Tab-separated table of C-alpha atoms in Angstrom:
chain	number	residue	atom	x	y	z
V	24	MET	CA	224.075	9.657	83.073
V	25	PRO	CA	227.635	9.202	82.113
V	26	ALA	CA	228.808	5.730	81.912
V	27	ASP	CA	231.968	6.484	83.744
V	28	GLU	CA	230.147	7.759	86.576
V	29	PRO	CA	230.258	5.731	89.816
V	30	GLU	CA	227.585	3.484	90.897
V	31	PRO	CA	226.711	5.085	94.014
V	32	ARG	CA	226.031	8.240	92.573
V	33	ARG	CA	223.660	6.839	89.948
V	34	ARG	CA	221.654	5.082	92.601
V	35	GLY	CA	221.362	8.211	94.301
V	36	LEU	CA	219.933	10.334	91.221
V	37	ARG	CA	217.531	7.383	90.654
V	38	HIS	CA	216.316	7.507	94.335
V	39	LEU	CA	215.887	11.506	93.863
V	40	ARG	CA	213.589	10.999	90.958
V	41	ARG	CA	211.609	8.386	92.675
V	42	TYR	CA	211.242	10.670	95.564
V	43	ARG	CA	209.901	13.826	93.246
V	44	ARG	CA	207.471	11.588	91.638
V	45	GLY	CA	205.934	10.332	94.980
V	46	ARG	CA	205.566	13.903	96.129
V	47	HIS	CA	203.971	15.063	93.138
V	48	SER	CA	201.579	12.133	93.188
V	49	ALA	CA	200.539	12.755	96.694
V	50	ALA	CA	199.851	16.265	95.871
V	51	ARG	CA	197.457	15.359	92.884
V	52	THR	CA	195.774	12.816	95.146
V	53	ARG	CA	195.023	15.472	98.047
V	54	THR	CA	193.971	18.072	95.309
V	55	GLY	CA	191.593	15.340	93.853
V	56	LEU	CA	190.028	14.512	97.191
V	57	TYR	CA	189.639	18.013	98.070
V	58	SER	CA	187.651	18.793	94.730
V	59	ALA	CA	185.606	15.631	95.348
V	60	GLY	CA	184.833	17.171	98.886
V	61	VAL	CA	183.727	20.363	97.457
V	62	VAL	CA	181.569	18.209	94.751
V	63	ILE	CA	179.968	16.575	97.340
V	64	ALA	CA	179.329	19.237	99.717
V	65	PHE	CA	177.452	21.257	97.057
V	66	ALA	CA	175.556	18.304	95.826
V	67	ALA	CA	174.312	17.916	99.536
V	68	ILE	CA	173.228	21.664	100.024
V	69	GLY	CA	171.638	21.423	96.837
V	70	SER	CA	169.612	18.311	97.673
V	71	LEU	CA	168.600	20.196	100.842
V	72	PHE	CA	167.105	23.170	98.881
V	73	LEU	CA	165.507	21.078	96.056
V	74	SER	CA	164.131	18.217	97.792
V	75	PRO	CA	160.607	18.486	99.150
V	76	SER	CA	159.947	18.866	102.994
V	77	PRO	CA	157.805	16.492	104.685
V	78	GLY	CA	154.126	16.542	104.062
V	79	THR	CA	154.538	18.639	100.715
V	80	ALA	CA	153.133	17.363	97.721
V	81	PRO	CA	155.285	16.454	94.700
V	82	ASP	CA	156.521	18.834	92.112
V	83	ASN	CA	153.858	17.632	89.595
V	84	THR	CA	150.690	18.030	92.366
V	85	VAL	CA	152.037	21.480	93.228
V	86	ALA	CA	151.857	22.755	89.524
V	87	GLN	CA	148.551	21.067	89.076
V	88	ALA	CA	147.155	23.084	92.042
V	89	GLU	CA	148.591	26.238	90.569
V	90	THR	CA	146.986	25.554	87.363
V	91	ALA	CA	143.753	25.143	88.883
V	92	TYR	CA	144.074	28.344	90.979
V	93	GLN	CA	144.889	30.371	87.813
V	94	SER	CA	142.002	28.812	86.380
V	95	ASP	CA	139.470	29.906	88.981
V	96	GLY	CA	141.083	33.135	89.209
V	97	GLU	CA	140.683	33.590	85.393
V	98	ARG	CA	137.252	32.453	85.304
V	99	ALA	CA	136.121	34.938	88.339
V	100	ALA	CA	138.091	37.940	86.372
V	101	ASP	CA	136.077	36.928	83.062
V	102	ALA	CA	132.772	36.859	85.036
V	103	GLU	CA	133.333	40.235	86.779
V	104	ASN	CA	134.520	41.769	83.321
V	105	ARG	CA	131.269	40.550	81.566
V	106	ALA	CA	129.076	41.782	84.600
V	107	SER	CA	130.802	45.006	84.255
V	108	ARG	CA	130.136	45.393	80.364
V	109	GLY	CA	126.653	44.417	81.002
V	110	ASP	CA	126.041	47.140	83.422
V	111	ALA	CA	127.538	49.460	81.116
V	112	ARG	CA	125.554	48.604	78.428
V	113	ARG	CA	122.551	49.071	80.569
V	114	GLY	CA	123.745	52.344	81.772
V	115	ASP	CA	124.076	53.657	78.076
V	116	GLU	CA	120.718	52.805	77.167
V	117	PRO	CA	118.126	55.661	77.354
V	118	GLY	CA	115.514	55.508	79.967
V	119	ARG	CA	116.506	52.328	81.566
V	120	GLN	CA	117.123	52.022	85.226
V	121	PRO	CA	119.125	49.543	86.877
V	122	SER	CA	117.052	46.669	88.619
V	123	SER	CA	116.453	47.064	92.328
V	124	PRO	CA	116.204	44.146	94.865
V	125	ALA	CA	112.950	42.226	95.398
V	126	GLY	CA	111.021	44.631	98.009
V	127	THR	CA	112.700	47.858	97.236
V	128	GLN	CA	111.811	50.881	95.647
V	129	PRO	CA	114.209	52.296	92.981
V	130	LYS	CA	115.244	56.055	93.890
V	131	GLN	CA	114.319	58.792	91.592
V	132	SER	CA	117.154	60.659	90.035
V	133	PRO	CA	117.138	64.209	90.737
V	134	ALA	CA	116.102	65.276	87.149
V	135	GLN	CA	112.930	63.268	87.846
V	136	SER	CA	112.116	64.708	90.942
V	137	PRO	CA	109.038	67.095	90.968
V	138	PRO	CA	110.148	70.788	91.220
V	139	SER	CA	109.994	72.098	94.968
V	140	PRO	CA	107.383	74.967	95.313
V	141	ALA	CA	110.052	77.508	95.707
V	142	ASN	CA	111.697	76.849	92.286
V	143	THR	CA	108.161	77.080	90.804
V	144	THR	CA	107.703	80.332	92.350
V	145	ALA	CA	111.088	81.518	91.023
V	146	ALA	CA	110.237	80.024	87.493
V	147	ALA	CA	106.756	82.020	87.025
V	148	PRO	CA	106.982	85.275	85.018
V	149	PRO	CA	106.736	88.252	86.785
V	150	LYS	CA	103.582	90.304	86.889
V	151	PRO	CA	103.501	93.461	85.111
V	152	ALA	CA	103.708	96.364	87.402
V	153	THR	CA	100.584	98.521	87.202
V	154	SER	CA	100.597	101.940	87.883
V	155	SER	CA	97.315	104.364	88.269
V	156	PRO	CA	96.661	106.711	85.529
V	157	THR	CA	97.844	110.350	86.269
V	158	VAL	CA	95.085	112.486	87.254
V	159	HIS	CA	95.061	116.091	86.183
V	160	SER	CA	93.076	118.746	87.623
V	161	PRO	CA	90.259	120.286	85.353
V	162	VAL	CA	91.232	123.471	83.566
V	163	GLY	CA	88.743	125.914	81.485
V	164	GLY	CA	85.719	124.909	83.770
V	165	LEU	CA	85.560	121.004	82.612
V	166	ALA	CA	84.778	118.313	85.079
V	167	GLN	CA	86.938	116.072	86.186
V	168	THR	CA	85.357	113.153	84.033
V	169	GLU	CA	85.501	115.421	81.287
V	170	MET	CA	89.247	116.451	81.954
V	171	ASN	CA	90.158	112.403	82.331
V	172	ASN	CA	88.804	111.908	79.098
V	173	ALA	CA	90.719	114.640	77.459
V	174	VAL	CA	93.778	113.001	78.904
V	175	THR	CA	93.001	109.805	77.503
V	176	ILE	CA	92.835	111.250	74.107
V	177	ILE	CA	96.106	113.141	74.220
V	178	GLN	CA	97.906	110.116	75.718
V	179	VAL	CA	96.865	108.111	72.627
V	180	GLY	CA	98.044	110.603	70.433
V	181	GLN	CA	101.370	110.639	72.434
V	182	GLN	CA	101.391	106.722	71.764
V	183	LEU	CA	101.043	107.351	68.088
V	184	ASP	CA	103.895	109.807	68.079
V	185	LEU	CA	101.765	112.508	66.714
V	186	PRO	CA	102.529	116.603	67.002
V	187	HIS	CA	100.629	118.710	69.673
V	188	ARG	CA	98.503	120.018	66.814
V	189	ALA	CA	96.663	116.478	66.316
V	190	PHE	CA	95.712	116.714	70.188
V	191	VAL	CA	94.405	120.019	69.763
V	192	VAL	CA	92.267	118.923	66.573
V	193	ALA	CA	90.848	115.976	68.461
V	194	ILE	CA	89.889	117.775	71.818
V	195	ALA	CA	88.256	120.631	69.913
V	196	THR	CA	86.277	117.688	67.832
V	197	ALA	CA	85.189	115.950	71.283
V	198	LEU	CA	84.210	119.208	73.010
V	199	GLN	CA	81.823	119.948	70.004
V	200	GLU	CA	80.675	116.401	69.579
V	201	SER	CA	80.097	115.539	73.378
V	202	HIS	CA	81.663	118.043	75.515
V	203	LEU	CA	84.314	115.351	76.424
V	204	ARG	CA	81.563	112.703	77.702
V	205	ASN	CA	80.977	109.161	76.554
V	206	LEU	CA	77.556	109.197	75.242
V	207	ALA	CA	75.519	106.389	74.892
V	208	ASN	CA	72.164	106.419	72.569
V	209	PRO	CA	68.807	104.990	72.969
V	210	ASN	CA	68.973	104.445	69.144
V	211	VAL	CA	71.817	101.684	69.838
V	212	PRO	CA	70.453	99.705	72.738
V	213	ASP	CA	74.067	97.808	73.119
V	214	SER	CA	75.599	101.106	73.981
V	215	LEU	CA	73.270	101.558	77.090
V	216	ASN	CA	74.568	98.358	78.344
V	217	LEU	CA	78.250	99.613	78.155
V	218	PRO	CA	79.871	102.273	80.522
V	219	ASN	CA	78.815	105.636	79.868
V	220	GLU	CA	78.353	109.207	80.976
V	221	GLY	CA	75.313	110.293	79.833
V	222	VAL	CA	72.941	109.757	76.798
V	223	GLY	CA	72.950	111.539	73.392
V	224	SER	CA	70.345	111.159	70.495
V	225	ASP	CA	72.150	112.178	67.114
V	226	HIS	CA	70.952	109.456	64.910
V	227	ASP	CA	72.827	106.483	65.642
V	228	SER	CA	76.166	108.014	67.022
V	229	VAL	CA	77.802	107.216	70.141
V	230	GLY	CA	80.963	107.942	72.166
V	231	LEU	CA	83.115	110.948	72.624
V	232	PHE	CA	83.567	111.763	68.948
V	233	GLN	CA	79.816	110.627	68.232
V	234	GLN	CA	80.932	107.994	65.758
V	235	ARG	CA	78.531	106.018	63.732
V	236	PRO	CA	78.357	102.313	62.763
V	237	ASN	CA	80.873	103.011	59.708
V	238	TRP	CA	83.546	103.660	62.306
V	239	GLY	CA	83.572	100.366	64.002
V	240	SER	CA	81.699	98.050	66.498
V	241	VAL	CA	79.635	99.614	69.499
V	242	THR	CA	82.064	98.155	71.893
V	243	GLN	CA	84.920	99.931	70.272
V	244	LEU	CA	83.228	103.173	69.708
V	245	MET	CA	82.268	103.198	73.263
V	246	ASN	CA	85.587	102.899	74.460
V	247	PRO	CA	87.416	106.146	74.701
V	248	ALA	CA	90.934	105.263	73.936
V	249	GLU	CA	89.885	102.978	70.927
V	250	SER	CA	87.676	105.797	69.536
V	251	ALA	CA	90.376	108.449	69.973
V	252	ARG	CA	92.569	105.939	68.136
V	253	ARG	CA	90.299	105.694	65.148
V	254	PHE	CA	89.913	109.534	65.086
V	255	TYR	CA	93.331	109.955	64.437
V	256	ALA	CA	93.718	107.256	61.898
V	257	ALA	CA	91.222	109.267	59.752
V	258	LEU	CA	93.035	112.614	60.521
V	259	MET	CA	96.417	111.266	59.232
V	260	LYS	CA	94.599	110.382	55.878
V	261	VAL	CA	93.832	113.899	55.338
V	262	SER	CA	96.372	115.397	53.063
V	263	GLY	CA	97.965	118.743	54.478
V	264	TRP	CA	95.665	118.522	57.853
V	265	GLU	CA	98.954	119.999	59.576
V	266	GLN	CA	98.642	123.564	57.713
V	267	MET	CA	94.613	123.461	58.011
V	268	PRO	CA	92.828	125.585	60.403
V	269	VAL	CA	91.639	123.417	63.383
V	270	THR	CA	87.967	123.740	62.323
V	271	VAL	CA	88.847	122.557	58.780
V	272	ALA	CA	90.802	119.789	59.696
V	273	ALA	CA	88.000	118.489	62.291
V	274	GLN	CA	85.587	119.229	59.742
V	275	THR	CA	87.253	117.174	56.890
V	276	VAL	CA	87.344	113.958	59.420
V	277	GLN	CA	83.737	114.350	60.847
V	278	VAL	CA	81.930	115.878	57.820
V	279	SER	CA	79.592	117.583	60.523
V	280	ALA	CA	76.403	119.620	59.222
V	281	PHE	CA	77.913	122.751	61.071
V	282	PRO	CA	81.381	122.815	59.679
V	283	ASP	CA	82.430	126.088	61.620
V	284	ALA	CA	81.262	124.991	65.185
V	285	TYR	CA	84.762	123.441	66.080
V	286	ALA	CA	86.237	126.691	65.750
V	287	LYS	CA	85.013	128.019	69.264
V	288	TRP	CA	86.709	125.251	70.973
V	289	GLN	CA	90.043	125.818	69.641
V	290	THR	CA	91.328	128.118	72.645
V	291	LEU	CA	89.973	125.372	75.269
V	292	ALA	CA	91.435	122.761	73.285
V	293	GLU	CA	94.911	124.431	73.416
V	294	GLN	CA	94.708	125.183	77.116
V	295	VAL	CA	93.934	121.280	77.946
V	296	VAL	CA	96.701	120.221	75.790
V	297	SER	CA	99.162	122.715	77.447
V	298	ALA	CA	98.129	121.590	80.818
V	299	VAL	CA	98.362	117.961	80.082
V	300	ALA	CA	101.358	117.575	77.499
């Protein structure tokens, strides 16, 4: 302040400065009190949330209980996992069945159960269909039994896929040898015990073609189909038999004492083959 300023004015300025300083000090005091109140309030609120309620255990007791609970839970889960792995291993072992409670009987799996009668019936192979042989009416004055034997001779030739001329040669031969009858022979006693249609007496010859033991067993030669099969096998070995006369082809196979006797049966043999084949 200038030295020449009057004294009253100097005193007023000092008073004004003191007044201003006092006002600022009061404001700072109020601000500090307000801040302290806020801090105290937050501290009180925090203590309400953080302080344990009456009857509860201290923090360390709660932590110990939680740790014990977790340990028990982990032990139970570990035991369950071990049991599951054991069941899985037992299930993977072949032929091992899970144990059953005492006093109970384990159930059989579907694969072990016995098949039902319906399944057994379905699995059985079907029986082959049987058909009665075709019966042809006799031709050329033949008896029905003789005609039936002729049909058998022709059917065997068809099974061997032979031409009709082979059937004619075979029928003509059987007509000359036995007149298409399956003959037994007293000189071959076993032939008498087999199905037959009469008795012949030519040495030890038997059957439709009067074949001797060098052609096969008695049972084979007394079987019309088997004796016909053996005749055809011998005929197929004759070179050029297809171009030979019927009597020559038959004689080459049979080696008969009457080589020309087969010729008289050629016409009837052709008639029979035409009626059947």
